[in-house]
């Protein structure tokens, strides 16, 4: 029995070994078969190599920090590298060896995809990714439509241009289509467009789409209802596509939708509909659109929501308490809307929040203590009506990196020490509260290392000691306080130094010239005296803006602008400087704004400034300039749209070519935009680190966060000694909105060409020796809000009709030969007829609105000549802003003869409006800090 047992055992072991051997053979055979099957096909290998030859490797062709040339080792020279299935970026079908995937993203490729490219021979391709390369502005080939098996197509950030071909609509298997972020790097101009054919035609057959990314593609149409039929859609990104019309409600109801980004489509309207409990939305971004209405209570049903950004829309009403149910939220931005009421305590349930912005609304009451929000890094509550204690509000928020609380009604005073323990705090803004800063210098080392400090209107009386120990501080704004003493020397790291409207005195210290990193220096509106240090202009090769206005500086302007001057803004208004304009100012080829009004400058008209091709604003009024007005015909002020030369001693006639070269005023656009960059704005990345680095080398021409304000286009030559006729060429300045030639010795008739000044709302020709009749054609100027031809030698009937009938007799007195309404003198046998109706000129039905707009525009003029600031400014300023701004302006005394004041009342309206103190625009622009913080939010997070 024992032998039988041993025999059976040996037999069993033999069988087991045989089974293991057979299994091993099977594995080897399968592996061998697999290896054979994944050898790429020769025709596809050849096509890939030929495709590679169409590109060069260029180090700047990709921007990803982890970029590398994936095609560098594509070769056919040996057995090891000839198998294209093993090439970097190539994916083959493991069963048949066909190339089904090609990922050459961020591969430093520089070249074009031609219509006969070998790429289109890869007919089995299911995925194609050429993103983050430089395809040299070539168009998207229509031949892509041959690749009928494509499921994934990514050409984002690849510099393709032109119309997206309709042939892409034949790719019915597409699951993901990404054509986003194709822009011209230097200007930000959109390169791709989907217009003819339309977006509706492009996607109508793409019924399996799950991902559609078209951000920064110029679509310029309503969002098609067709998108609501894409029931598999998970991600829809249409950021900055110039969309308009009403957004289809059905897209919100798509059952699989997780990510929706419609940001920066100003003319896209809509509302947030009722949200079902089955919603899978994780990210909803509507910032910078015209979405409006109230948020529904059912917003709380979007339980998966992580990012909700509704900033800069038109939402109103109260913020629903149901937001407290969105416990997965990490980012909530409701800034720059019309929300009212109080904040529900349910907001304290949002314990995952790292970003919270409720700024620029009309919210009131006490903000609930936020101690539960321990992950909060960014908090912005500025420009509301919040009350209560700041200490209690931020108690427990130890991770705060950025805190903006300006323009509220918080309890005052606030001890600065409550912020000292927050070692992560790098950006802090307070205003309209008294801030008490310790004078104990022994504790300075315990302060956080700030990057950004903004304390306007905080009733500071001395320069904080701890600032001198700040080694990372790049942005310091202490304007509108009561800081006394000499101008402090800024820390060497500063990029923006704003001490405007304090009580600083003494001379400008020469050691400020050591602050070589400064981009913006604003010390206007103080009591600084002495001469301007010549070394200050040694900084002009780095400074973008220098504001010294509204002080008591004297002497001459040093002729010390460097040959590499980069200055864009220079203002020195309302000082006591004298002498000639420095000729080295011509080195500042980027200069856009020059404001030197109300000084004692003695010089001829600076014809040499016409060589500054970027100059847009020149204000030299109230000086002692003399001589004739001349202009280099070849150069001219081609971009100028704001010229103030009044209250000088210019003589002679106004040559036609002087105005003929003002090309910027001839453009057929009703308004001209002045780029104003806000000092209270930072450029930086909010997502991730949540602190700011001031952008060193910002581009004011193209801008990153740049906004525009519309201001009047102005020519003011009043109060000089000009003679001769009014040039007909002024009538060609179609965009001109304000013209003042009063108080000169002009003769001849009022040019009939003025009828072409259809955007004119201010025309003052008073106190001259003009003769003839008032042209009947002036009745066509439907926007006229101010008109004055008094004290001339005009004759005949006053034209009746249009805006001319709205002016009182003060606009016409002093002309013995004039007759007709509104003067009491009748015209006798003259028949005063209303002009025939001109169907091309509509009557102005909203004169009150025009007046309000004019007043606001004149407010912007004052800001225009006051300061350069970094970023985006808030639009849609209202009457309250006007009252607030001009109610706080400085009173600058000017000695005028009483009788001249009485005669010049209409003229002074425009003159005074353009001489407002620096604080006027500055107070209105300090709100821009928080705006950028909302705007730079990660719109593309998924």
PDB file of N, CA and C in Angstrom, residues 31-110:
ATOM      1  N   UNK A  31       2.293  36.601 -24.658  1.00  0.00           N
ATOM      2  CA  UNK A  31       3.157  37.780 -24.610  1.00  0.00           C
ATOM      3  C   UNK A  31       3.814  38.012 -25.953  1.00  0.00           C
ATOM      4  N   UNK A  32       4.241  36.879 -26.581  1.00  0.00           N
ATOM      5  CA  UNK A  32       4.882  36.991 -27.883  1.00  0.00           C
ATOM      6  C   UNK A  32       3.916  37.519 -28.923  1.00  0.00           C
ATOM      7  N   UNK A  33       2.681  36.972 -28.879  1.00  0.00           N
ATOM      8  CA  UNK A  33       1.652  37.429 -29.831  1.00  0.00           C
ATOM      9  C   UNK A  33       1.343  38.895 -29.627  1.00  0.00           C
ATOM     10  N   UNK A  34       1.274  39.282 -28.347  1.00  0.00           N
ATOM     11  CA  UNK A  34       0.982  40.681 -28.036  1.00  0.00           C
ATOM     12  C   UNK A  34       2.092  41.573 -28.539  1.00  0.00           C
ATOM     13  N   UNK A  35       3.339  41.109 -28.350  1.00  0.00           N
ATOM     14  CA  UNK A  35       4.478  41.906 -28.783  1.00  0.00           C
ATOM     15  C   UNK A  35       4.459  42.081 -30.290  1.00  0.00           C
ATOM     16  N   UNK A  36       4.116  41.014 -30.986  1.00  0.00           N
ATOM     17  CA  UNK A  36       4.068  41.083 -32.441  1.00  0.00           C
ATOM     18  C   UNK A  36       2.956  42.020 -32.901  1.00  0.00           C
ATOM     19  N   UNK A  37       1.780  41.936 -32.214  1.00  0.00           N
ATOM     20  CA  UNK A  37       0.623  42.698 -32.667  1.00  0.00           C
ATOM     21  C   UNK A  37       0.790  44.186 -32.451  1.00  0.00           C
ATOM     22  N   UNK A  38       1.666  44.621 -31.484  1.00  0.00           N
ATOM     23  CA  UNK A  38       1.807  46.035 -31.213  1.00  0.00           C
ATOM     24  C   UNK A  38       2.955  46.654 -32.000  1.00  0.00           C
ATOM     25  N   UNK A  39       3.558  45.894 -32.919  1.00  0.00           N
ATOM     26  CA  UNK A  39       4.490  46.515 -33.842  1.00  0.00           C
ATOM     27  C   UNK A  39       3.698  47.396 -34.790  1.00  0.00           C
ATOM     28  N   UNK A  40       4.117  48.672 -34.920  1.00  0.00           N
ATOM     29  CA  UNK A  40       3.301  49.602 -35.708  1.00  0.00           C
ATOM     30  C   UNK A  40       3.399  49.274 -37.189  1.00  0.00           C
ATOM     31  N   UNK A  41       2.415  49.720 -37.902  1.00  0.00           N
ATOM     32  CA  UNK A  41       2.364  49.505 -39.342  1.00  0.00           C
ATOM     33  C   UNK A  41       3.327  50.462 -40.032  1.00  0.00           C
ATOM     34  N   UNK A  42       3.996  49.958 -41.050  1.00  0.00           N
ATOM     35  CA  UNK A  42       5.018  50.736 -41.743  1.00  0.00           C
ATOM     36  C   UNK A  42       4.449  52.032 -42.316  1.00  0.00           C
ATOM     37  N   UNK A  43       3.261  51.960 -42.881  1.00  0.00           N
ATOM     38  CA  UNK A  43       2.687  53.160 -43.493  1.00  0.00           C
ATOM     39  C   UNK A  43       2.406  54.241 -42.448  1.00  0.00           C
ATOM     40  N   UNK A  44       2.032  53.808 -41.233  1.00  0.00           N
ATOM     41  CA  UNK A  44       1.761  54.778 -40.178  1.00  0.00           C
ATOM     42  C   UNK A  44       3.059  55.306 -39.573  1.00  0.00           C
ATOM     43  N   UNK A  45       4.075  54.425 -39.484  1.00  0.00           N
ATOM     44  CA  UNK A  45       5.367  54.890 -39.004  1.00  0.00           C
ATOM     45  C   UNK A  45       5.930  55.941 -39.952  1.00  0.00           C
ATOM     46  N   UNK A  46       5.800  55.682 -41.230  1.00  0.00           N
ATOM     47  CA  UNK A  46       6.292  56.624 -42.226  1.00  0.00           C
ATOM     48  C   UNK A  46       5.529  57.946 -42.159  1.00  0.00           C
ATOM     49  N   UNK A  47       4.206  57.854 -41.938  1.00  0.00           N
ATOM     50  CA  UNK A  47       3.386  59.067 -41.847  1.00  0.00           C
ATOM     51  C   UNK A  47       3.793  59.907 -40.638  1.00  0.00           C
ATOM     52  N   UNK A  48       4.089  59.239 -39.530  1.00  0.00           N
ATOM     53  CA  UNK A  48       4.499  59.964 -38.330  1.00  0.00           C
ATOM     54  C   UNK A  48       5.839  60.664 -38.534  1.00  0.00           C
ATOM     55  N   UNK A  49       6.792  59.956 -39.176  1.00  0.00           N
ATOM     56  CA  UNK A  49       8.091  60.564 -39.419  1.00  0.00           C
ATOM     57  C   UNK A  49       7.980  61.757 -40.368  1.00  0.00           C
ATOM     58  N   UNK A  50       7.118  61.606 -41.377  1.00  0.00           N
ATOM     59  CA  UNK A  50       6.912  62.719 -42.311  1.00  0.00           C
ATOM     60  C   UNK A  50       6.249  63.901 -41.596  1.00  0.00           C
ATOM     61  N   UNK A  51       5.308  63.618 -40.685  1.00  0.00           N
ATOM     62  CA  UNK A  51       4.653  64.674 -39.912  1.00  0.00           C
ATOM     63  C   UNK A  51       5.668  65.403 -39.044  1.00  0.00           C
ATOM     64  N   UNK A  52       6.598  64.629 -38.457  1.00  0.00           N
ATOM     65  CA  UNK A  52       7.639  65.229 -37.630  1.00  0.00           C
ATOM     66  C   UNK A  52       8.496  66.205 -38.432  1.00  0.00           C
ATOM     67  N   UNK A  53       8.784  65.856 -39.702  1.00  0.00           N
ATOM     68  CA  UNK A  53       9.652  66.692 -40.521  1.00  0.00           C
ATOM     69  C   UNK A  53       9.034  68.052 -40.816  1.00  0.00           C
ATOM     70  N   UNK A  54       7.728  68.191 -40.622  1.00  0.00           N
ATOM     71  CA  UNK A  54       7.054  69.457 -40.888  1.00  0.00           C
ATOM     72  C   UNK A  54       7.202  70.466 -39.763  1.00  0.00           C
ATOM     73  N   UNK A  55       7.892  70.089 -38.702  1.00  0.00           N
ATOM     74  CA  UNK A  55       8.036  70.968 -37.550  1.00  0.00           C
ATOM     75  C   UNK A  55       9.498  71.067 -37.126  1.00  0.00           C
ATOM     76  N   UNK A  56       9.829  72.202 -36.585  1.00  0.00           N
ATOM     77  CA  UNK A  56      11.105  72.355 -35.914  1.00  0.00           C
ATOM     78  C   UNK A  56      10.857  72.420 -34.409  1.00  0.00           C
ATOM     79  N   UNK A  57      11.917  72.240 -33.649  1.00  0.00           N
ATOM     80  CA  UNK A  57      11.816  72.338 -32.194  1.00  0.00           C
ATOM     81  C   UNK A  57      12.263  73.731 -31.785  1.00  0.00           C
ATOM     82  N   UNK A  58      11.370  74.462 -31.131  1.00  0.00           N
ATOM     83  CA  UNK A  58      11.687  75.832 -30.728  1.00  0.00           C
ATOM     84  C   UNK A  58      11.422  75.975 -29.235  1.00  0.00           C
ATOM     85  N   UNK A  59      12.367  76.509 -28.476  1.00  0.00           N
ATOM     86  CA  UNK A  59      12.223  76.531 -27.001  1.00  0.00           C
ATOM     87  C   UNK A  59      11.059  77.382 -26.503  1.00  0.00           C
ATOM     88  N   UNK A  60      10.578  78.332 -27.306  1.00  0.00           N
ATOM     89  CA  UNK A  60       9.479  79.184 -26.851  1.00  0.00           C
ATOM     90  C   UNK A  60       8.137  78.781 -27.452  1.00  0.00           C
ATOM     91  N   UNK A  61       8.092  77.651 -28.139  1.00  0.00           N
ATOM     92  CA  UNK A  61       6.851  77.239 -28.788  1.00  0.00           C
ATOM     93  C   UNK A  61       5.822  76.715 -27.794  1.00  0.00           C
ATOM     94  N   UNK A  62       6.249  76.346 -26.601  1.00  0.00           N
ATOM     95  CA  UNK A  62       5.347  75.850 -25.563  1.00  0.00           C
ATOM     96  C   UNK A  62       5.611  76.608 -24.275  1.00  0.00           C
ATOM     97  N   UNK A  63       4.585  76.687 -23.423  1.00  0.00           N
ATOM     98  CA  UNK A  63       4.724  77.455 -22.188  1.00  0.00           C
ATOM     99  C   UNK A  63       4.646  76.597 -20.937  1.00  0.00           C
ATOM    100  N   UNK A  64       4.232  75.361 -21.068  1.00  0.00           N
ATOM    101  CA  UNK A  64       4.158  74.481 -19.902  1.00  0.00           C
ATOM    102  C   UNK A  64       5.556  74.326 -19.290  1.00  0.00           C
ATOM    103  N   UNK A  65       5.690  74.502 -17.976  1.00  0.00           N
ATOM    104  CA  UNK A  65       7.024  74.374 -17.359  1.00  0.00           C
ATOM    105  C   UNK A  65       7.625  72.988 -17.515  1.00  0.00           C
ATOM    106  N   UNK A  66       6.793  71.984 -17.793  1.00  0.00           N
ATOM    107  CA  UNK A  66       7.285  70.620 -17.956  1.00  0.00           C
ATOM    108  C   UNK A  66       7.345  70.223 -19.433  1.00  0.00           C
ATOM    109  N   UNK A  67       7.408  71.190 -20.307  1.00  0.00           N
ATOM    110  CA  UNK A  67       7.464  70.921 -21.744  1.00  0.00           C
ATOM    111  C   UNK A  67       8.766  70.211 -22.121  1.00  0.00           C
ATOM    112  N   UNK A  68       8.700  69.388 -23.137  1.00  0.00           N
ATOM    113  CA  UNK A  68       9.901  68.754 -23.680  1.00  0.00           C
ATOM    114  C   UNK A  68       9.569  68.229 -25.082  1.00  0.00           C
ATOM    115  N   UNK A  69      10.548  68.056 -25.922  1.00  0.00           N
ATOM    116  CA  UNK A  69      10.296  67.643 -27.316  1.00  0.00           C
ATOM    117  C   UNK A  69      10.039  66.144 -27.419  1.00  0.00           C
ATOM    118  N   UNK A  70       8.794  65.765 -27.507  1.00  0.00           N
ATOM    119  CA  UNK A  70       8.448  64.344 -27.532  1.00  0.00           C
ATOM    120  C   UNK A  70       8.886  63.657 -28.822  1.00  0.00           C
ATOM    121  N   UNK A  71       9.023  64.423 -29.904  1.00  0.00           N
ATOM    122  CA  UNK A  71       9.364  63.796 -31.190  1.00  0.00           C
ATOM    123  C   UNK A  71      10.867  63.660 -31.410  1.00  0.00           C
ATOM    124  N   UNK A  72      11.653  64.124 -30.463  1.00  0.00           N
ATOM    125  CA  UNK A  72      13.118  64.132 -30.673  1.00  0.00           C
ATOM    126  C   UNK A  72      13.661  62.745 -30.939  1.00  0.00           C
ATOM    127  N   UNK A  73      13.092  61.713 -30.321  1.00  0.00           N
ATOM    128  CA  UNK A  73      13.636  60.352 -30.445  1.00  0.00           C
ATOM    129  C   UNK A  73      12.786  59.476 -31.356  1.00  0.00           C
ATOM    130  N   UNK A  74      11.974  60.115 -32.196  1.00  0.00           N
ATOM    131  CA  UNK A  74      11.292  59.343 -33.235  1.00  0.00           C
ATOM    132  C   UNK A  74      12.309  59.061 -34.348  1.00  0.00           C
ATOM    133  N   UNK A  75      12.676  57.805 -34.507  1.00  0.00           N
ATOM    134  CA  UNK A  75      13.685  57.453 -35.500  1.00  0.00           C
ATOM    135  C   UNK A  75      13.303  56.168 -36.213  1.00  0.00           C
ATOM    136  N   UNK A  76      13.986  55.909 -37.325  1.00  0.00           N
ATOM    137  CA  UNK A  76      13.759  54.668 -38.072  1.00  0.00           C
ATOM    138  C   UNK A  76      15.064  53.940 -38.339  1.00  0.00           C
ATOM    139  N   UNK A  77      16.109  54.282 -37.611  1.00  0.00           N
ATOM    140  CA  UNK A  77      17.451  53.786 -37.925  1.00  0.00           C
ATOM    141  C   UNK A  77      17.763  52.425 -37.343  1.00  0.00           C
ATOM    142  N   UNK A  78      17.090  52.009 -36.275  1.00  0.00           N
ATOM    143  CA  UNK A  78      17.430  50.725 -35.665  1.00  0.00           C
ATOM    144  C   UNK A  78      16.167  50.048 -35.169  1.00  0.00           C
ATOM    145  N   UNK A  79      16.334  48.764 -34.804  1.00  0.00           N
ATOM    146  CA  UNK A  79      15.180  47.966 -34.400  1.00  0.00           C
ATOM    147  C   UNK A  79      14.594  48.434 -33.084  1.00  0.00           C
ATOM    148  N   UNK A  80      15.428  49.047 -32.256  1.00  0.00           N
ATOM    149  CA  UNK A  80      14.957  49.448 -30.934  1.00  0.00           C
ATOM    150  C   UNK A  80      13.990  50.610 -31.028  1.00  0.00           C
ATOM    151  N   UNK A  81      14.300  51.605 -31.890  1.00  0.00           N
ATOM    152  CA  UNK A  81      13.487  52.827 -31.935  1.00  0.00           C
ATOM    153  C   UNK A  81      12.571  52.892 -33.148  1.00  0.00           C
ATOM    154  N   UNK A  82      12.587  51.879 -33.992  1.00  0.00           N
ATOM    155  CA  UNK A  82      11.772  51.952 -35.207  1.00  0.00           C
ATOM    156  C   UNK A  82      10.311  51.585 -34.965  1.00  0.00           C
ATOM    157  N   UNK A  83      10.015  50.961 -33.833  1.00  0.00           N
ATOM    158  CA  UNK A  83       8.628  50.611 -33.513  1.00  0.00           C
ATOM    159  C   UNK A  83       7.910  51.860 -33.007  1.00  0.00           C
ATOM    160  N   UNK A  84       7.100  52.444 -33.850  1.00  0.00           N
ATOM    161  CA  UNK A  84       6.475  53.722 -33.494  1.00  0.00           C
ATOM    162  C   UNK A  84       5.511  53.578 -32.323  1.00  0.00           C
ATOM    163  N   UNK A  85       5.076  52.361 -32.022  1.00  0.00           N
ATOM    164  CA  UNK A  85       4.168  52.167 -30.889  1.00  0.00           C
ATOM    165  C   UNK A  85       4.866  52.427 -29.558  1.00  0.00           C
ATOM    166  N   UNK A  86       6.201  52.458 -29.596  1.00  0.00           N
ATOM    167  CA  UNK A  86       6.946  52.744 -28.379  1.00  0.00           C
ATOM    168  C   UNK A  86       7.442  54.182 -28.332  1.00  0.00           C
ATOM    169  N   UNK A  87       7.090  54.968 -29.341  1.00  0.00           N
ATOM    170  CA  UNK A  87       7.523  56.359 -29.370  1.00  0.00           C
ATOM    171  C   UNK A  87       6.749  57.187 -28.347  1.00  0.00           C
ATOM    172  N   UNK A  88       7.424  58.161 -27.832  1.00  0.00           N
ATOM    173  CA  UNK A  88       6.798  59.064 -26.870  1.00  0.00           C
ATOM    174  C   UNK A  88       5.636  59.802 -27.539  1.00  0.00           C
ATOM    175  N   UNK A  89       4.477  59.755 -26.906  1.00  0.00           N
ATOM    176  CA  UNK A  89       3.302  60.455 -27.413  1.00  0.00           C
ATOM    177  C   UNK A  89       2.440  59.643 -28.345  1.00  0.00           C
ATOM    178  N   UNK A  90       2.881  58.430 -28.691  1.00  0.00           N
ATOM    179  CA  UNK A  90       2.135  57.589 -29.633  1.00  0.00           C
ATOM    180  C   UNK A  90       1.489  56.440 -28.878  1.00  0.00           C
ATOM    181  N   UNK A  91       0.232  56.177 -29.183  1.00  0.00           N
ATOM    182  CA  UNK A  91      -0.504  55.079 -28.556  1.00  0.00           C
ATOM    183  C   UNK A  91      -1.081  54.194 -29.657  1.00  0.00           C
ATOM    184  N   UNK A  92      -0.834  52.881 -29.546  1.00  0.00           N
ATOM    185  CA  UNK A  92      -1.306  51.940 -30.561  1.00  0.00           C
ATOM    186  C   UNK A  92      -2.351  51.000 -29.990  1.00  0.00           C
ATOM    187  N   UNK A  93      -3.184  50.502 -30.859  1.00  0.00           N
ATOM    188  CA  UNK A  93      -4.150  49.468 -30.484  1.00  0.00           C
ATOM    189  C   UNK A  93      -3.378  48.187 -30.204  1.00  0.00           C
ATOM    190  N   UNK A  94      -3.573  47.638 -29.025  1.00  0.00           N
ATOM    191  CA  UNK A  94      -2.782  46.469 -28.614  1.00  0.00           C
ATOM    192  C   UNK A  94      -3.135  45.222 -29.406  1.00  0.00           C
ATOM    193  N   UNK A  95      -4.237  45.241 -30.116  1.00  0.00           N
ATOM    194  CA  UNK A  95      -4.640  44.058 -30.882  1.00  0.00           C
ATOM    195  C   UNK A  95      -4.164  44.114 -32.326  1.00  0.00           C
ATOM    196  N   UNK A  96      -4.269  45.292 -32.968  1.00  0.00           N
ATOM    197  CA  UNK A  96      -3.936  45.336 -34.392  1.00  0.00           C
ATOM    198  C   UNK A  96      -2.761  46.254 -34.716  1.00  0.00           C
ATOM    199  N   UNK A  97      -2.216  46.971 -33.717  1.00  0.00           N
ATOM    200  CA  UNK A  97      -1.036  47.784 -33.941  1.00  0.00           C
ATOM    201  C   UNK A  97      -1.263  49.122 -34.610  1.00  0.00           C
ATOM    202  N   UNK A  98      -2.492  49.453 -34.921  1.00  0.00           N
ATOM    203  CA  UNK A  98      -2.759  50.749 -35.555  1.00  0.00           C
ATOM    204  C   UNK A  98      -2.589  51.885 -34.547  1.00  0.00           C
ATOM    205  N   UNK A  99      -2.091  53.022 -35.036  1.00  0.00           N
ATOM    206  CA  UNK A  99      -1.938  54.202 -34.197  1.00  0.00           C
ATOM    207  C   UNK A  99      -3.318  54.786 -33.923  1.00  0.00           C
ATOM    208  N   UNK A 100      -3.691  54.820 -32.646  1.00  0.00           N
ATOM    209  CA  UNK A 100      -5.009  55.340 -32.279  1.00  0.00           C
ATOM    210  C   UNK A 100      -4.925  56.585 -31.404  1.00  0.00           C
ATOM    211  N   UNK A 101      -3.716  56.907 -30.920  1.00  0.00           N
ATOM    212  CA  UNK A 101      -3.569  58.088 -30.076  1.00  0.00           C
ATOM    213  C   UNK A 101      -2.288  58.832 -30.373  1.00  0.00           C
ATOM    214  N   UNK A 102      -2.367  60.164 -30.457  1.00  0.00           N
ATOM    215  CA  UNK A 102      -1.191  60.981 -30.696  1.00  0.00           C
ATOM    216  C   UNK A 102      -1.262  62.194 -29.755  1.00  0.00           C
ATOM    217  N   UNK A 103      -0.414  62.177 -28.734  1.00  0.00           N
ATOM    218  CA  UNK A 103      -0.374  63.257 -27.745  1.00  0.00           C
ATOM    219  C   UNK A 103       0.975  63.959 -27.834  1.00  0.00           C
ATOM    220  N   UNK A 104       0.988  65.083 -28.555  1.00  0.00           N
ATOM    221  CA  UNK A 104       2.204  65.880 -28.696  1.00  0.00           C
ATOM    222  C   UNK A 104       2.035  67.227 -28.011  1.00  0.00           C
ATOM    223  N   UNK A 105       1.235  67.259 -26.971  1.00  0.00           N
ATOM    224  CA  UNK A 105       1.041  68.505 -26.238  1.00  0.00           C
ATOM    225  C   UNK A 105       2.344  68.959 -25.596  1.00  0.00           C
ATOM    226  N   UNK A 106       2.558  70.278 -25.582  1.00  0.00           N
ATOM    227  CA  UNK A 106       3.738  70.887 -24.945  1.00  0.00           C
ATOM    228  C   UNK A 106       5.029  70.238 -25.430  1.00  0.00           C
ATOM    229  N   UNK A 107       5.127  70.055 -26.742  1.00  0.00           N
ATOM    230  CA  UNK A 107       6.284  69.368 -27.331  1.00  0.00           C
ATOM    231  C   UNK A 107       7.223  70.319 -28.050  1.00  0.00           C
ATOM    232  N   UNK A 108       7.048  71.636 -27.858  1.00  0.00           N
ATOM    233  CA  UNK A 108       7.935  72.640 -28.454  1.00  0.00           C
ATOM    234  C   UNK A 108       7.884  72.626 -29.972  1.00  0.00           C
ATOM    235  N   UNK A 109       6.758  72.185 -30.543  1.00  0.00           N
ATOM    236  CA  UNK A 109       6.631  72.118 -31.997  1.00  0.00           C
ATOM    237  C   UNK A 109       6.386  73.501 -32.576  1.00  0.00           C
ATOM    238  N   UNK A 110       7.092  73.817 -33.655  1.00  0.00           N
ATOM    239  CA  UNK A 110       6.932  75.089 -34.342  1.00  0.00           C
ATOM    240  C   UNK A 110       6.762  74.795 -35.833  1.00  0.00           C
TER     241      UNK A 110
END
